[in-house]
GROMACS .gro file of C-alpha atoms in nm:
model
  170
    1MET     CA    1  13.832  19.690  15.437
    2SER     CA    2  13.777  19.406  15.682
    3ASN     CA    3  13.847  19.043  15.595
    4GLY     CA    4  13.473  18.974  15.620
    5LYS     CA    5  13.395  19.234  15.353
    6ILE     CA    6  13.670  19.099  15.127
    7LEU     CA    7  13.540  18.744  15.169
    8ASN     CA    8  13.179  18.851  15.107
    9GLY     CA    9  13.288  19.042  14.795
   10ALA     CA   10  13.482  18.742  14.668
   11LEU     CA   11  13.185  18.511  14.728
   12SER     CA   12  12.949  18.753  14.550
   13ALA     CA   13  13.187  18.775  14.253
   14TYR     CA   14  13.218  18.395  14.244
   15THR     CA   15  12.840  18.347  14.260
   16ILE     CA   16  12.756  18.601  13.990
   17SER     CA   17  13.039  18.469  13.771
   18SER     CA   18  12.894  18.118  13.806
   19ASN     CA   19  12.550  18.245  13.703
   20VAL     CA   20  12.697  18.422  13.399
   21LEU     CA   21  12.893  18.110  13.298
   22ASN     CA   22  12.579  17.897  13.331
   23VAL     CA   23  12.399  18.124  13.085
   24LEU     CA   24  12.688  18.146  12.839
   25ARG     CA   25  12.748  17.771  12.846
   26ASN     CA   26  12.386  17.682  12.774
   27PRO     CA   27  12.418  17.448  12.470
   28SER     CA   28  12.145  17.640  12.286
   29ILE     CA   29  12.367  17.950  12.283
   30LEU     CA   30  12.579  17.773  12.020
   31GLN     CA   31  12.287  17.809  11.778
   32ILE     CA   32  12.309  18.188  11.787
   33GLY     CA   33  12.473  18.332  11.480
   34PHE     CA   34  12.420  18.660  11.299
   35GLU     CA   35  12.608  18.953  11.154
   36LEU     CA   36  12.505  19.316  11.185
   37ASN     CA   37  12.700  19.581  10.993
   38GLY     CA   38  13.012  19.366  11.005
   39LEU     CA   39  12.973  19.269  11.373
   40GLY     CA   40  12.976  18.892  11.412
   41VAL     CA   41  12.780  18.737  11.697
   42THR     CA   42  12.810  18.360  11.731
   43GLY     CA   43  12.774  18.093  11.993
   44THR     CA   44  13.145  18.025  11.962
   45ARG     CA   45  13.222  18.386  12.048
   46TYR     CA   46  13.004  18.358  12.359
   47SER     CA   47  13.220  18.057  12.451
   48VAL     CA   48  13.527  18.280  12.417
   49VAL     CA   49  13.365  18.531  12.656
   50ALA     CA   50  13.287  18.246  12.899
   51ASP     CA   51  13.650  18.133  12.884
   52ALA     CA   52  13.768  18.491  12.947
   53ILE     CA   53  13.546  18.509  13.257
   54TYR     CA   54  13.667  18.170  13.378
   55GLU     CA   55  14.031  18.274  13.326
   56GLY     CA   56  13.977  18.608  13.505
   57LYS     CA   57  14.028  18.823  13.195
   58ILE     CA   58  13.673  18.955  13.235
   59SER     CA   59  13.535  19.002  13.585
   60CYS     CA   60  13.179  18.994  13.709
   61GLU     CA   61  13.092  19.216  14.003
   62VAL     CA   62  12.788  19.302  14.211
   63VAL     CA   63  12.707  19.671  14.250
   64HIS     CA   64  12.411  19.820  14.428
   65GLN     CA   65  12.399  20.135  14.218
   66PHE     CA   66  12.501  20.167  13.855
   67LYS     CA   67  12.704  20.471  13.756
   68LEU     CA   68  12.615  20.639  13.430
   69GLN     CA   69  12.886  20.740  13.188
   70PRO     CA   70  12.942  21.116  13.147
   71GLY     CA   71  12.664  21.257  12.930
   72GLU     CA   72  12.437  20.953  12.971
   73THR     CA   73  12.084  20.990  13.103
   74LEU     CA   74  11.797  20.750  13.155
   75GLU     CA   75  11.436  20.813  13.068
   76PRO     CA   76  11.212  20.833  13.377
   77GLY     CA   77  11.103  20.486  13.487
   78THR     CA   78  11.391  20.314  13.307
   79SER     CA   79  11.649  20.120  13.502
   80ILE     CA   80  11.974  19.946  13.420
   81ALA     CA   81  11.957  19.569  13.457
   82ALA     CA   82  12.330  19.512  13.405
   83SER     CA   83  12.626  19.674  13.233
   84TYR     CA   84  12.963  19.601  13.075
   85HIS     CA   85  13.256  19.841  13.097
   86PRO     CA   86  13.529  19.777  12.839
   87PRO     CA   87  13.808  19.975  13.009
   88GLY     CA   88  13.797  19.745  13.311
   89ASN     CA   89  13.676  19.433  13.128
   90THR     CA   90  13.401  19.410  13.388
   91MET     CA   91  13.035  19.311  13.386
   92TYR     CA   92  12.824  19.464  13.663
   93PHE     CA   93  12.506  19.315  13.808
   94PRO     CA   94  12.269  19.430  14.085
   95SER     CA   95  12.281  19.110  14.291
   96GLU     CA   96  12.474  18.787  14.318
   97SER     CA   97  12.158  18.589  14.238
   98PHE     CA   98  12.106  18.779  13.910
   99GLY     CA   99  12.030  18.532  13.631
  100GLU     CA  100  11.987  18.223  13.847
  101VAL     CA  101  11.633  18.147  13.725
  102ASN     CA  102  11.485  18.459  13.565
  103ALA     CA  103  11.484  18.451  13.184
  104GLY     CA  104  11.482  18.830  13.157
  105GLU     CA  105  11.793  18.849  13.371
  106GLN     CA  106  11.957  18.569  13.175
  107ALA     CA  107  11.886  18.757  12.852
  108ALA     CA  108  12.043  19.068  13.008
  109ILE     CA  109  12.355  18.860  13.081
  110LEU     CA  110  12.370  18.762  12.714
  111HIS     CA  111  12.319  19.128  12.621
  112GLU     CA  112  12.626  19.229  12.824
  113ALA     CA  113  12.825  18.934  12.690
  114THR     CA  114  12.753  19.064  12.340
  115HIS     CA  115  12.926  19.391  12.431
  116ALA     CA  116  13.216  19.184  12.566
  117ILE     CA  117  13.240  18.998  12.233
  118PHE     CA  118  13.295  19.325  12.050
  119ASP     CA  119  13.552  19.431  12.308
  120LEU     CA  120  13.743  19.101  12.289
  121TYR     CA  121  13.744  19.100  11.909
  122ALA     CA  122  13.833  19.468  11.865
  123PRO     CA  123  14.143  19.517  11.649
  124THR     CA  124  14.292  19.761  11.903
  125ASN     CA  125  14.221  19.871  12.262
  126GLU     CA  126  14.110  20.212  12.135
  127TYR     CA  127  13.863  20.070  11.881
  128ARG     CA  128  13.494  20.122  11.966
  129VAL     CA  129  13.187  19.991  11.789
  130LEU     CA  130  12.917  20.244  11.703
  131LYS     CA  131  12.676  20.253  11.998
  132ILE     CA  132  12.368  20.205  11.777
  133ASP     CA  133  12.518  19.889  11.624
  134ASP     CA  134  12.648  19.766  11.961
  135GLU     CA  135  12.309  19.803  12.131
  136THR     CA  136  12.110  19.672  11.835
  137ALA     CA  137  12.320  19.356  11.818
  138ALA     CA  138  12.292  19.307  12.196
  139VAL     CA  139  11.912  19.342  12.189
  140LEU     CA  140  11.892  19.106  11.890
  141ALA     CA  141  12.099  18.854  12.088
  142GLN     CA  142  11.847  18.882  12.371
  143ALA     CA  143  11.568  18.801  12.125
  144PHE     CA  144  11.760  18.496  12.006
  145TYR     CA  145  11.804  18.392  12.370
  146PHE     CA  146  11.430  18.402  12.432
  147ARG     CA  147  11.365  18.214  12.108
  148LEU     CA  148  11.630  17.944  12.149
  149CYS     CA  149  11.687  17.904  12.521
  150VAL     CA  150  11.365  17.983  12.703
  151ARG     CA  151  11.096  17.722  12.674
  152SER     CA  152  10.759  17.774  12.830
  153GLY     CA  153  10.778  17.646  13.186
  154VAL     CA  154  11.125  17.490  13.149
  155GLY     CA  155  11.445  17.621  13.300
  156ALA     CA  156  11.368  17.983  13.375
  157GLU     CA  157  11.083  18.197  13.498
  158THR     CA  158  10.984  18.470  13.258
  159ASP     CA  159  10.960  18.821  13.392
  160PHE     CA  160  10.983  19.041  13.087
  161LYS     CA  161  10.994  19.357  13.301
  162SER     CA  162  11.350  19.250  13.385
  163THR     CA  163  11.466  19.288  13.026
  164ARG     CA  164  11.510  19.664  13.054
  165HIS     CA  165  11.862  19.766  12.974
  166GLY     CA  166  11.972  20.125  12.984
  167ASP     CA  167  11.740  20.326  12.765
  168LEU     CA  168  11.623  20.022  12.570
  169ALA     CA  169  11.347  19.781  12.666
  170LEU     CA  170  11.227  19.464  12.498
   0.00000   0.00000   0.00000
């Protein structure tokens, strides 16, 4: 890999990480708080995720094509907005500008950060949350984001088509 590609990759990772931190450090995020089947989602836990990203314990990377997990399929017309992979403690996004101004993209960032919460607070490395609970909590967090953080005409453009995540859509 050439030095130019390494530098561009580092700049992309820095830019997307900054965007993710901006979303997670929005003061309104601290108002989020709910429990779903024993899974706690709070603004403080999002702060822990932000700290983990800042400290390099969770990385944010730009990928131009998302890889599905073995056995996963997407319904026709459905796309992946972003993803979190626990084994590598990595969030993946389609561009370095993801989440800069678009509320749907910002909500997708919070969605992925919700998965990271469950990963960070897991009692062991092998522990996994039931997928239905994991996804339900992440989608509920997105709803809270729209309710608490997105004000009409202030701070972010709203493109609700961007809220598609995996095989779920708001």
